[in-house]
Amino acid sequence: MKPDAVPPPQSSRILIVDDEQGLRDFFIYELTALGYEVVAVGDGARALELARASRFDLVISDVRMPRMDGLELLKELKKACPETEVVMTTGYGTVDVAVEAMKLGAFDFLLKPVGTAQLTSLVRRAVETSELKSLLGIYESSLAQFRSAELDEILPLIASLSKRVLAADRTVILLLEDGRLRTAADSDPAADDVDFAALIAGGGAADRPALSQTLTAGTEVYGYLTAVRARNAEPFCARDVRHAAVFAAQAAQAVRNAEMFRRFFTTQQLLLQSEKLNTAGSLAAGIAHEINNPLTVILGSVELLRANPALAAKDKEDLETIAAQAVRCRDVVASLLDFARRREPRKENVELVALLESSLTLARFAVKFAPEVRCDWPAVSPRVNADPVQLKQVAVNLLRNAFQAIEGRENSHATLRVREADGRAIFSVEDNGAGIAQKDMERIFKPFFTTKEPGQGTGLGLYLCRLLIERNDGRISAANRPEGGAVFTVDLPALP
């Protein structure tokens, strides 16, 4: 066998480094007979080059060699290949050299001449230790799954550990999303020298060893774990394939666990929300009449007292306060009843601009000042198939919110826009008020959440808007305007 020959990868791989041809031949003969794959070279520099290009379980190196001695090689190997065990040999052994070798991370130290029994025992222990180090990486990635359900934490760790265990140049985990592959974790994100999607499809990276395993859990395929080595490096061996399969299975299970956790959390939230909403709906329906009857009496009595010409000014102020709070109670009950009824929409052909014009008139009556409203809509109005009553309820609510956001502010105005694009009829209500705090943006359409002062909002207005728009096959969103203020946008399928 030629000293630098590299046979096809099979079992554990051992690299022999010795400048004496006779000793190289001895190690090759003995270790090949034991079933190991053996590569032999005559100097440390060449050995380091091979070790960086391909994985070895064990390196047996002489201490004294030209170009790069054994201790220097040991030091570099521990940097480049920490999983690889190194045994040092020498015919001129001293305690100092042995101690230095062990400090640098050598597995053991052999004195020449080396006996067959001693060599066999030592090599077996070293190879087993190297294998255990590989399994430790797999164990660490398994342990990570019990520490966190966050894929952003687990998948990068699996990519990093699999790169180390597989002695890869780079490892990437790609997930299938909507029929496309997305890179979810990359051991070396700065590198861009491999098209992994093309590699998985059967093309690319022809000049470098590659190994790909499918992420499968049960019957679901979630993506791929793919590893590559440096150009012209040794191909991956059967053990690498087994280890990669374990890492891929762990990644798939992590994805599955994350999905199950999300579904559980979502279901839990929906159940809690449903319970809250059903309770509120039942409560609203049950007490609405009990509240509305005394409210009617209170408001009627206020009107009768207002008609008394002998009423003192202070009493008039008190009556105004009573009337305002009674009207507010009536509005709260009305919102709760709308929320409790949840009737299905009665859809018809609706001209959007005409509906918004009438909504604007109603919204103006709901505030005590004259807001400036700028209208921007096309000459020919888009038409939608929607429930006009529900759509008007949404528009009035959004306009009232906009008016309240600008009340008392200088140079304030609201803007009502209508347009049609890509088969959608879109209208938006803008204001130049204070805008929406970023922390509130995600909760703005949730029930019982309000940004208004205590006593100023029910927390159901925007939730009802979202509910009604979705029932009419539309979407509603909120955003802050770059120039200040907020914008609420509603889009619905446009009629041809």
Short mmCIF file of C-alpha atoms in Angstrom, two decimals:
data_model
loop_
_atom_site.label_atom_id
_atom_site.label_comp_id
_atom_site.label_asym_id
_atom_site.label_seq_id
_atom_site.Cartn_x
_atom_site.Cartn_y
_atom_site.Cartn_z
CA MET A 1 0.00 0.00 0.00
CA LYS A 2 1.27 3.45 -0.85
CA PRO A 3 1.84 5.64 2.21
CA ASP A 4 -0.48 8.43 1.11
CA ALA A 5 -3.14 6.14 -0.32
CA VAL A 6 -6.64 6.73 1.03
CA PRO A 7 -8.82 3.61 0.73
CA PRO A 8 -12.61 3.82 0.53
CA PRO A 9 -14.05 4.84 3.91
CA GLN A 10 -15.47 1.96 5.90
CA SER A 11 -14.96 1.54 9.68
CA SER A 12 -12.94 3.63 12.14
CA ARG A 13 -10.17 5.61 10.46
CA ILE A 14 -6.62 5.91 11.81
CA LEU A 15 -3.86 8.23 10.59
CA ILE A 16 -0.25 7.11 11.13
CA VAL A 17 2.43 9.83 11.18
CA ASP A 18 6.06 8.64 11.27
CA ASP A 19 9.11 9.51 9.23
CA GLU A 20 10.32 5.87 9.24
CA GLN A 21 8.86 3.77 6.42
CA GLY A 22 9.32 0.51 8.35
CA LEU A 23 7.22 1.73 11.29
CA ARG A 24 4.52 3.03 8.97
CA ASP A 25 4.35 -0.39 7.32
CA PHE A 26 4.14 -2.08 10.75
CA PHE A 27 1.20 0.06 11.86
CA ILE A 28 -0.56 -0.41 8.52
CA TYR A 29 -0.19 -4.19 8.69
CA GLU A 30 -1.31 -4.57 12.31
CA LEU A 31 -4.22 -2.15 12.25
CA THR A 32 -5.57 -3.17 8.84
CA ALA A 33 -5.68 -6.75 10.11
CA LEU A 34 -7.89 -5.53 12.97
CA GLY A 35 -10.37 -4.05 10.48
CA TYR A 36 -9.39 -0.40 10.74
CA GLU A 37 -8.98 1.91 7.75
CA VAL A 38 -5.41 3.17 7.88
CA VAL A 39 -3.71 6.12 6.18
CA ALA A 40 0.04 6.66 6.69
CA VAL A 41 2.20 9.73 5.99
CA GLY A 42 5.80 10.67 6.71
CA ASP A 43 5.57 14.16 8.25
CA GLY A 44 3.38 16.32 10.48
CA ALA A 45 2.55 18.99 7.91
CA ARG A 46 1.06 16.43 5.51
CA ALA A 47 -0.80 14.78 8.40
CA LEU A 48 -2.38 18.08 9.45
CA GLU A 49 -3.42 18.73 5.86
CA LEU A 50 -5.17 15.34 5.67
CA ALA A 51 -6.79 15.71 9.12
CA ARG A 52 -8.26 19.08 8.19
CA ALA A 53 -9.63 17.66 4.94
CA SER A 54 -11.13 14.47 6.37
CA ARG A 55 -12.21 12.99 9.67
CA PHE A 56 -9.99 10.52 11.55
CA ASP A 57 -10.91 8.79 14.78
CA LEU A 58 -7.31 8.39 15.88
CA VAL A 59 -3.90 9.81 14.99
CA ILE A 60 -0.76 7.90 16.03
CA SER A 61 2.20 10.25 15.66
CA ASP A 62 5.92 10.10 16.30
CA VAL A 63 7.32 12.95 18.42
CA ARG A 64 10.45 13.66 16.39
CA MET A 65 9.80 14.41 12.72
CA PRO A 66 11.01 16.86 10.06
CA ARG A 67 9.03 19.98 9.04
CA MET A 68 6.57 19.71 11.97
CA ASP A 69 7.30 17.69 15.09
CA GLY A 70 4.73 15.56 16.89
CA LEU A 71 4.00 18.01 19.72
CA GLU A 72 3.33 20.85 17.29
CA LEU A 73 1.10 18.53 15.26
CA LEU A 74 -0.75 17.53 18.45
CA LYS A 75 -1.37 21.16 19.31
CA GLU A 76 -2.74 21.94 15.83
CA LEU A 77 -4.86 18.78 15.70
CA LYS A 78 -6.59 19.69 18.96
CA LYS A 79 -7.50 23.04 17.46
CA ALA A 80 -8.66 21.71 14.09
CA CYS A 81 -10.10 18.30 15.09
CA PRO A 82 -11.05 18.27 18.79
CA GLU A 83 -13.00 15.01 18.38
CA THR A 84 -9.92 13.12 17.15
CA GLU A 85 -7.81 11.27 19.71
CA VAL A 86 -4.00 11.46 19.42
CA VAL A 87 -1.48 8.90 20.66
CA MET A 88 2.19 9.96 20.70
CA THR A 89 5.06 7.51 20.08
CA THR A 90 8.82 7.89 20.52
CA GLY A 91 11.95 5.83 20.85
CA TYR A 92 13.54 8.50 23.05
CA GLY A 93 10.95 8.84 25.76
CA THR A 94 11.44 11.21 28.64
CA VAL A 95 9.08 12.16 31.44
CA ASP A 96 9.10 15.79 30.32
CA VAL A 97 8.01 14.94 26.79
CA ALA A 98 5.26 12.63 28.05
CA VAL A 99 3.96 15.27 30.48
CA GLU A 100 3.98 17.93 27.76
CA ALA A 101 2.09 15.63 25.39
CA MET A 102 -0.58 14.88 27.99
CA LYS A 103 -0.94 18.59 28.79
CA LEU A 104 -1.56 19.27 25.10
CA GLY A 105 -4.37 16.71 25.06
CA ALA A 106 -2.74 13.44 23.99
CA PHE A 107 -4.80 10.34 24.71
CA ASP A 108 -1.73 8.30 25.67
CA PHE A 109 1.99 7.89 25.11
CA LEU A 110 3.69 4.82 23.54
CA LEU A 111 7.36 3.92 23.78
CA LYS A 112 8.99 2.17 20.82
CA PRO A 113 9.29 -0.66 20.09
CA VAL A 114 5.52 -1.07 20.22
CA GLY A 115 4.10 -4.53 20.97
CA THR A 116 1.08 -5.84 19.09
CA ALA A 117 -1.00 -6.53 22.21
CA GLN A 118 -0.22 -3.12 23.69
CA LEU A 119 -1.06 -1.41 20.38
CA THR A 120 -4.31 -3.32 19.95
CA SER A 121 -5.56 -2.47 23.44
CA LEU A 122 -4.59 1.19 23.24
CA VAL A 123 -6.08 1.73 19.78
CA ARG A 124 -9.37 0.10 20.78
CA ARG A 125 -9.68 2.37 23.83
CA ALA A 126 -8.78 5.48 21.84
CA VAL A 127 -11.26 4.70 19.05
CA GLU A 128 -14.03 4.02 21.58
CA THR A 129 -13.29 7.35 23.26
CA SER A 130 -13.47 9.12 19.91
CA GLU A 131 -16.81 7.44 19.21
CA LEU A 132 -18.09 8.49 22.63
CA LYS A 133 -17.17 12.09 21.85
CA SER A 134 -19.31 11.87 18.72
CA LEU A 135 -22.17 10.41 20.72
CA LEU A 136 -21.72 13.20 23.27
CA GLY A 137 -22.54 15.71 20.54
CA ILE A 138 -25.71 13.77 19.73
CA TYR A 139 -26.56 13.62 23.43
CA GLU A 140 -26.08 17.39 23.79
CA SER A 141 -28.48 18.08 20.93
CA SER A 142 -31.01 15.66 22.48
CA LEU A 143 -30.69 17.40 25.82
CA ALA A 144 -31.31 20.77 24.18
CA GLN A 145 -34.78 19.65 23.13
CA PHE A 146 -35.77 19.23 26.76
CA ARG A 147 -34.47 22.66 27.69
CA SER A 148 -36.35 24.71 25.12
CA ALA A 149 -39.23 24.54 22.66
CA GLU A 150 -37.81 27.44 20.66
CA LEU A 151 -36.58 26.38 17.22
CA ASP A 152 -34.40 29.48 17.04
CA GLU A 153 -32.37 27.99 19.89
CA ILE A 154 -32.47 24.25 19.11
CA LEU A 155 -31.86 24.13 15.35
CA PRO A 156 -28.68 26.30 15.36
CA LEU A 157 -27.31 24.09 18.14
CA ILE A 158 -28.05 20.93 16.13
CA ALA A 159 -26.39 22.47 13.06
CA SER A 160 -23.31 23.38 15.08
CA LEU A 161 -23.01 20.02 16.84
CA SER A 162 -23.60 18.02 13.67
CA LYS A 163 -20.91 20.03 11.89
CA ARG A 164 -18.48 19.09 14.65
CA VAL A 165 -19.43 15.42 14.87
CA LEU A 166 -19.52 14.93 11.10
CA ALA A 167 -16.23 16.83 10.65
CA ALA A 168 -18.07 18.96 8.10
CA ASP A 169 -17.05 22.29 6.68
CA ARG A 170 -20.61 23.55 6.99
CA THR A 171 -24.01 22.16 8.05
CA VAL A 172 -27.37 23.66 7.18
CA ILE A 173 -30.92 22.78 8.26
CA LEU A 174 -33.57 23.70 5.69
CA LEU A 175 -37.31 23.58 6.43
CA LEU A 176 -40.10 23.09 3.92
CA GLU A 177 -42.57 25.98 4.06
CA ASP A 178 -45.29 26.38 1.43
CA GLY A 179 -43.41 24.10 -0.93
CA ARG A 180 -40.17 26.05 -0.63
CA LEU A 181 -36.98 25.46 1.31
CA ARG A 182 -36.03 28.03 3.95
CA THR A 183 -32.72 28.04 5.78
CA ALA A 184 -33.63 27.64 9.45
CA ALA A 185 -30.10 27.11 10.81
CA ASP A 186 -26.61 27.44 9.38
CA SER A 187 -23.40 26.52 11.18
CA ASP A 188 -21.58 29.18 9.12
CA PRO A 189 -24.14 31.80 8.02
CA ALA A 190 -21.45 34.11 6.63
CA ALA A 191 -20.51 31.53 3.99
CA ASP A 192 -22.41 31.54 0.71
CA ASP A 193 -20.41 29.13 -1.41
CA VAL A 194 -23.02 26.35 -1.65
CA ASP A 195 -26.54 26.35 -3.08
CA PHE A 196 -28.04 23.85 -0.65
CA ALA A 197 -31.46 23.80 -2.31
CA ALA A 198 -29.81 22.87 -5.62
CA LEU A 199 -27.64 20.31 -3.86
CA ILE A 200 -30.71 18.60 -2.36
CA ALA A 201 -32.40 18.65 -5.77
CA GLY A 202 -29.43 16.77 -7.19
CA GLY A 203 -27.20 19.52 -8.54
CA GLY A 204 -24.35 21.67 -7.29
CA ALA A 205 -21.36 21.05 -5.03
CA ALA A 206 -20.09 18.28 -7.32
CA ASP A 207 -16.49 19.03 -6.32
CA ARG A 208 -17.01 18.58 -2.58
CA PRO A 209 -18.37 15.74 -0.41
CA ALA A 210 -21.98 16.28 0.63
CA LEU A 211 -24.38 14.41 2.87
CA SER A 212 -28.11 15.07 3.14
CA GLN A 213 -30.72 13.52 5.42
CA THR A 214 -34.48 14.10 5.38
CA LEU A 215 -36.10 15.57 8.48
CA THR A 216 -38.90 13.08 9.08
CA ALA A 217 -41.11 12.57 12.13
CA GLY A 218 -43.94 10.08 11.76
CA THR A 219 -45.29 10.55 8.24
CA GLU A 220 -44.37 14.24 8.06
CA VAL A 221 -41.38 15.53 6.11
CA TYR A 222 -40.19 18.84 7.55
CA GLY A 223 -37.03 19.52 5.54
CA TYR A 224 -33.39 18.47 5.28
CA LEU A 225 -30.13 18.44 7.20
CA THR A 226 -27.26 18.84 4.76
CA ALA A 227 -23.52 18.82 5.47
CA VAL A 228 -20.63 19.54 3.13
CA ARG A 229 -16.88 19.21 3.48
CA ALA A 230 -14.11 21.23 1.91
CA ARG A 231 -13.37 20.80 -1.78
CA ASN A 232 -11.56 17.55 -2.60
CA ALA A 233 -11.90 16.33 1.01
CA GLU A 234 -12.63 12.71 1.89
CA PRO A 235 -16.23 11.60 1.34
CA PHE A 236 -18.54 10.93 4.28
CA CYS A 237 -18.42 7.36 5.59
CA ALA A 238 -21.19 5.00 6.69
CA ARG A 239 -20.84 6.11 10.31
CA ASP A 240 -21.26 9.74 9.27
CA VAL A 241 -24.48 8.78 7.49
CA ARG A 242 -25.77 7.13 10.68
CA HIS A 243 -24.87 10.13 12.81
CA ALA A 244 -26.42 12.54 10.30
CA ALA A 245 -29.62 10.48 10.36
CA VAL A 246 -29.77 10.85 14.16
CA PHE A 247 -29.24 14.62 13.98
CA ALA A 248 -31.89 14.89 11.24
CA ALA A 249 -34.35 12.91 13.36
CA GLN A 250 -33.66 15.20 16.32
CA ALA A 251 -34.19 18.30 14.18
CA ALA A 252 -37.45 16.86 12.82
CA GLN A 253 -38.65 16.06 16.32
CA ALA A 254 -37.74 19.58 17.45
CA VAL A 255 -39.84 21.04 14.62
CA ARG A 256 -42.69 18.70 15.45
CA ASN A 257 -42.51 19.53 19.15
CA ALA A 258 -42.52 23.25 18.36
CA GLU A 259 -45.59 22.83 16.14
CA MET A 260 -47.37 20.80 18.81
CA PHE A 261 -46.50 23.40 21.43
CA ARG A 262 -47.80 26.22 19.22
CA ARG A 263 -51.02 24.32 18.54
CA PHE A 264 -51.47 23.56 22.22
CA PHE A 265 -50.82 27.16 23.20
CA THR A 266 -53.14 28.48 20.48
CA THR A 267 -55.87 26.02 21.44
CA GLN A 268 -55.47 26.93 25.09
CA GLN A 269 -55.72 30.64 24.30
CA LEU A 270 -58.74 30.06 22.05
CA LEU A 271 -60.47 28.04 24.76
CA LEU A 272 -59.79 30.71 27.36
CA GLN A 273 -60.89 33.42 24.95
CA SER A 274 -63.97 31.47 23.92
CA GLU A 275 -64.91 30.94 27.55
CA LYS A 276 -64.44 34.63 28.25
CA LEU A 277 -66.42 35.69 25.18
CA ASN A 278 -69.24 33.22 25.76
CA THR A 279 -69.53 34.31 29.37
CA ALA A 280 -69.58 37.97 28.35
CA GLY A 281 -72.09 37.27 25.57
CA SER A 282 -74.45 35.38 27.86
CA LEU A 283 -74.10 38.04 30.51
CA ALA A 284 -74.79 40.83 28.01
CA ALA A 285 -77.86 39.14 26.58
CA GLY A 286 -79.19 38.36 30.04
CA ILE A 287 -78.88 41.80 31.60
CA ALA A 288 -79.39 44.07 28.58
CA HIS A 289 -83.11 44.52 29.16
CA GLU A 290 -82.62 44.96 32.89
CA ILE A 291 -80.18 47.80 32.21
CA ASN A 292 -81.97 49.39 29.26
CA ASN A 293 -85.28 49.79 31.10
CA PRO A 294 -83.94 51.95 33.95
CA LEU A 295 -81.72 53.82 31.47
CA THR A 296 -84.80 54.76 29.47
CA VAL A 297 -86.48 56.04 32.64
CA ILE A 298 -83.36 58.00 33.65
CA LEU A 299 -82.97 59.67 30.24
CA GLY A 300 -86.71 60.46 30.09
CA SER A 301 -86.63 61.99 33.56
CA VAL A 302 -83.61 64.09 32.62
CA GLU A 303 -85.50 65.52 29.63
CA LEU A 304 -88.51 66.37 31.83
CA LEU A 305 -86.32 68.10 34.41
CA ARG A 306 -84.48 70.04 31.69
CA ALA A 307 -87.82 71.49 30.62
CA ASN A 308 -88.34 73.08 34.05
CA PRO A 309 -87.64 76.84 33.60
CA ALA A 310 -86.99 77.29 37.34
CA LEU A 311 -84.05 74.86 37.29
CA ALA A 312 -80.86 76.28 38.82
CA ALA A 313 -77.66 76.45 36.73
CA LYS A 314 -75.88 73.98 39.04
CA ASP A 315 -78.75 71.53 38.70
CA LYS A 316 -78.58 71.84 34.90
CA GLU A 317 -74.88 70.91 35.00
CA ASP A 318 -75.65 67.89 37.16
CA LEU A 319 -78.38 66.81 34.74
CA GLU A 320 -75.97 67.08 31.82
CA THR A 321 -73.53 64.81 33.68
CA ILE A 322 -76.29 62.31 34.46
CA ALA A 323 -77.44 62.32 30.82
CA ALA A 324 -73.91 61.86 29.46
CA GLN A 325 -73.18 58.91 31.74
CA ALA A 326 -76.56 57.32 30.98
CA VAL A 327 -75.86 57.60 27.25
CA ARG A 328 -72.48 55.99 27.84
CA CYS A 329 -74.12 53.08 29.68
CA ARG A 330 -76.53 52.70 26.77
CA ASP A 331 -73.59 52.57 24.32
CA VAL A 332 -71.81 49.94 26.41
CA VAL A 333 -74.93 47.76 26.48
CA ALA A 334 -75.38 48.21 22.72
CA SER A 335 -71.79 47.11 22.09
CA LEU A 336 -72.22 44.08 24.32
CA LEU A 337 -75.45 43.13 22.57
CA ASP A 338 -73.79 43.41 19.16
CA PHE A 339 -71.03 41.22 20.51
CA ALA A 340 -73.47 38.66 21.94
CA ARG A 341 -75.72 38.34 18.90
CA ARG A 342 -73.05 37.45 16.34
CA ARG A 343 -75.59 37.32 13.52
CA GLU A 344 -74.54 36.16 10.09
CA PRO A 345 -74.06 38.94 7.50
CA ARG A 346 -76.86 39.69 5.04
CA LYS A 347 -74.77 40.45 2.00
CA GLU A 348 -75.79 42.60 -0.93
CA ASN A 349 -74.25 44.72 -3.67
CA VAL A 350 -72.90 47.79 -1.85
CA GLU A 351 -71.45 50.97 -3.37
CA LEU A 352 -68.54 51.63 -1.02
CA VAL A 353 -68.23 55.43 -1.39
CA ALA A 354 -71.95 56.03 -0.80
CA LEU A 355 -71.87 53.86 2.31
CA LEU A 356 -68.83 55.72 3.66
CA GLU A 357 -70.45 59.11 3.01
CA SER A 358 -73.46 58.17 5.13
CA SER A 359 -71.15 56.66 7.78
CA LEU A 360 -69.22 59.94 7.93
CA THR A 361 -72.44 61.87 8.57
CA LEU A 362 -73.34 59.54 11.45
CA ALA A 363 -69.84 59.69 12.93
CA ARG A 364 -69.86 63.51 12.97
CA PHE A 365 -72.95 63.46 15.20
CA ALA A 366 -71.09 61.29 17.72
CA VAL A 367 -68.55 63.99 18.68
CA LYS A 368 -68.94 67.44 20.17
CA PHE A 369 -66.61 69.25 17.78
CA ALA A 370 -66.41 69.69 14.03
CA PRO A 371 -63.50 67.55 12.85
CA GLU A 372 -61.82 68.31 9.53
CA VAL A 373 -62.18 65.29 7.27
CA ARG A 374 -60.38 64.98 3.94
CA CYS A 375 -61.91 62.54 1.47
CA ASP A 376 -59.91 60.88 -1.26
CA TRP A 377 -61.90 58.50 -3.42
CA PRO A 378 -62.36 57.68 -7.11
CA ALA A 379 -65.07 59.08 -9.35
CA VAL A 380 -66.46 55.59 -9.84
CA SER A 381 -66.91 53.81 -6.55
CA PRO A 382 -65.82 50.19 -6.05
CA ARG A 383 -68.63 47.79 -5.19
CA VAL A 384 -68.50 44.97 -2.67
CA ASN A 385 -70.72 42.07 -1.70
CA ALA A 386 -71.17 42.76 2.00
CA ASP A 387 -73.66 43.45 4.76
CA PRO A 388 -74.22 47.25 4.57
CA VAL A 389 -75.32 47.50 8.21
CA GLN A 390 -72.23 45.71 9.49
CA LEU A 391 -69.95 47.61 7.12
CA LYS A 392 -71.42 50.93 8.24
CA GLN A 393 -70.96 49.92 11.87
CA VAL A 394 -67.26 49.35 11.19
CA ALA A 395 -66.80 52.62 9.30
CA VAL A 396 -68.55 54.69 11.99
CA ASN A 397 -66.48 53.05 14.72
CA LEU A 398 -63.19 53.73 12.90
CA LEU A 399 -64.17 57.34 12.17
CA ARG A 400 -65.21 57.97 15.77
CA ASN A 401 -61.87 56.61 16.96
CA ALA A 402 -60.05 58.89 14.52
CA PHE A 403 -62.05 61.92 15.69
CA GLN A 404 -61.28 61.12 19.32
CA ALA A 405 -57.57 60.79 18.47
CA ILE A 406 -57.41 64.31 17.00
CA GLU A 407 -59.77 66.10 19.38
CA GLY A 408 -58.09 69.12 20.98
CA ARG A 409 -54.97 68.94 18.79
CA GLU A 410 -53.82 71.81 16.61
CA ASN A 411 -53.97 71.44 12.81
CA SER A 412 -55.67 68.10 13.24
CA HIS A 413 -57.61 66.24 10.58
CA ALA A 414 -58.79 62.79 9.56
CA THR A 415 -58.59 61.34 6.08
CA LEU A 416 -60.96 58.85 4.48
CA ARG A 417 -59.53 57.10 1.40
CA VAL A 418 -61.01 54.61 -1.07
CA ARG A 419 -59.24 52.73 -3.85
CA GLU A 420 -59.37 49.49 -5.79
CA ALA A 421 -56.36 47.25 -6.44
CA ASP A 422 -55.83 43.63 -7.47
CA GLY A 423 -59.49 42.78 -7.21
CA ARG A 424 -59.84 44.28 -3.73
CA ALA A 425 -61.88 47.28 -2.62
CA ILE A 426 -59.86 49.12 0.02
CA PHE A 427 -60.81 51.93 2.36
CA SER A 428 -58.72 53.48 5.11
CA VAL A 429 -59.31 55.89 7.96
CA GLU A 430 -56.29 58.00 8.91
CA ASP A 431 -55.64 60.55 11.62
CA ASN A 432 -52.70 62.76 12.58
CA GLY A 433 -53.06 62.12 16.29
CA ALA A 434 -50.59 60.50 18.68
CA GLY A 435 -50.59 57.09 16.97
CA ILE A 436 -50.59 53.65 18.60
CA ALA A 437 -47.89 52.53 21.03
CA GLN A 438 -45.84 49.69 19.55
CA LYS A 439 -46.50 47.50 22.59
CA ASP A 440 -50.25 47.81 21.97
CA MET A 441 -50.17 47.08 18.24
CA GLU A 442 -50.47 43.28 18.58
CA ARG A 443 -53.42 43.57 20.99
CA ILE A 444 -55.35 46.34 19.31
CA PHE A 445 -58.02 44.01 17.83
CA LYS A 446 -58.38 41.75 20.86
CA PRO A 447 -61.56 41.88 22.97
CA PHE A 448 -61.59 43.89 26.18
CA PHE A 449 -58.42 45.75 25.26
CA THR A 450 -58.53 49.53 24.99
CA THR A 451 -55.96 52.32 24.81
CA LYS A 452 -58.45 54.89 26.01
CA GLU A 453 -58.61 56.37 29.48
CA PRO A 454 -60.56 54.38 32.12
CA GLY A 455 -64.27 54.85 31.53
CA GLN A 456 -63.77 56.01 27.94
CA GLY A 457 -63.91 52.70 26.06
CA THR A 458 -65.46 49.24 26.28
CA GLY A 459 -62.55 47.41 24.65
CA LEU A 460 -64.97 45.82 22.19
CA GLY A 461 -65.11 48.37 19.35
CA LEU A 462 -62.09 47.27 17.31
CA TYR A 463 -62.67 43.63 18.16
CA LEU A 464 -66.18 43.91 16.71
CA CYS A 465 -64.76 45.68 13.66
CA ARG A 466 -62.39 42.78 13.03
CA LEU A 467 -65.14 40.23 13.63
CA LEU A 468 -67.58 41.95 11.24
CA ILE A 469 -65.02 42.48 8.49
CA GLU A 470 -63.86 38.86 8.66
CA ARG A 471 -67.47 37.68 8.46
CA ASN A 472 -67.71 39.66 5.24
CA ASP A 473 -64.59 37.94 3.83
CA GLY A 474 -62.39 40.97 4.41
CA ARG A 475 -59.31 41.98 6.36
CA ILE A 476 -58.57 44.86 8.71
CA SER A 477 -55.18 46.10 9.86
CA ALA A 478 -53.68 48.94 11.88
CA ALA A 479 -50.41 50.80 11.47
CA ASN A 480 -48.71 54.03 12.46
CA ARG A 481 -48.16 56.65 9.78
CA PRO A 482 -44.55 57.82 9.26
CA GLU A 483 -45.67 61.43 9.55
CA GLY A 484 -47.59 60.75 12.78
CA GLY A 485 -50.95 59.32 13.67
CA ALA A 486 -52.58 56.00 12.89
CA VAL A 487 -54.23 54.40 9.88
CA PHE A 488 -56.79 51.59 9.86
CA THR A 489 -57.19 49.79 6.55
CA VAL A 490 -60.06 47.54 5.47
CA ASP A 491 -59.99 45.56 2.27
CA LEU A 492 -62.80 43.44 0.83
CA PRO A 493 -63.25 41.42 -2.37
CA ALA A 494 -64.37 43.87 -5.06
CA LEU A 495 -67.25 43.06 -7.35
CA PRO A 496 -66.38 43.12 -11.07
#
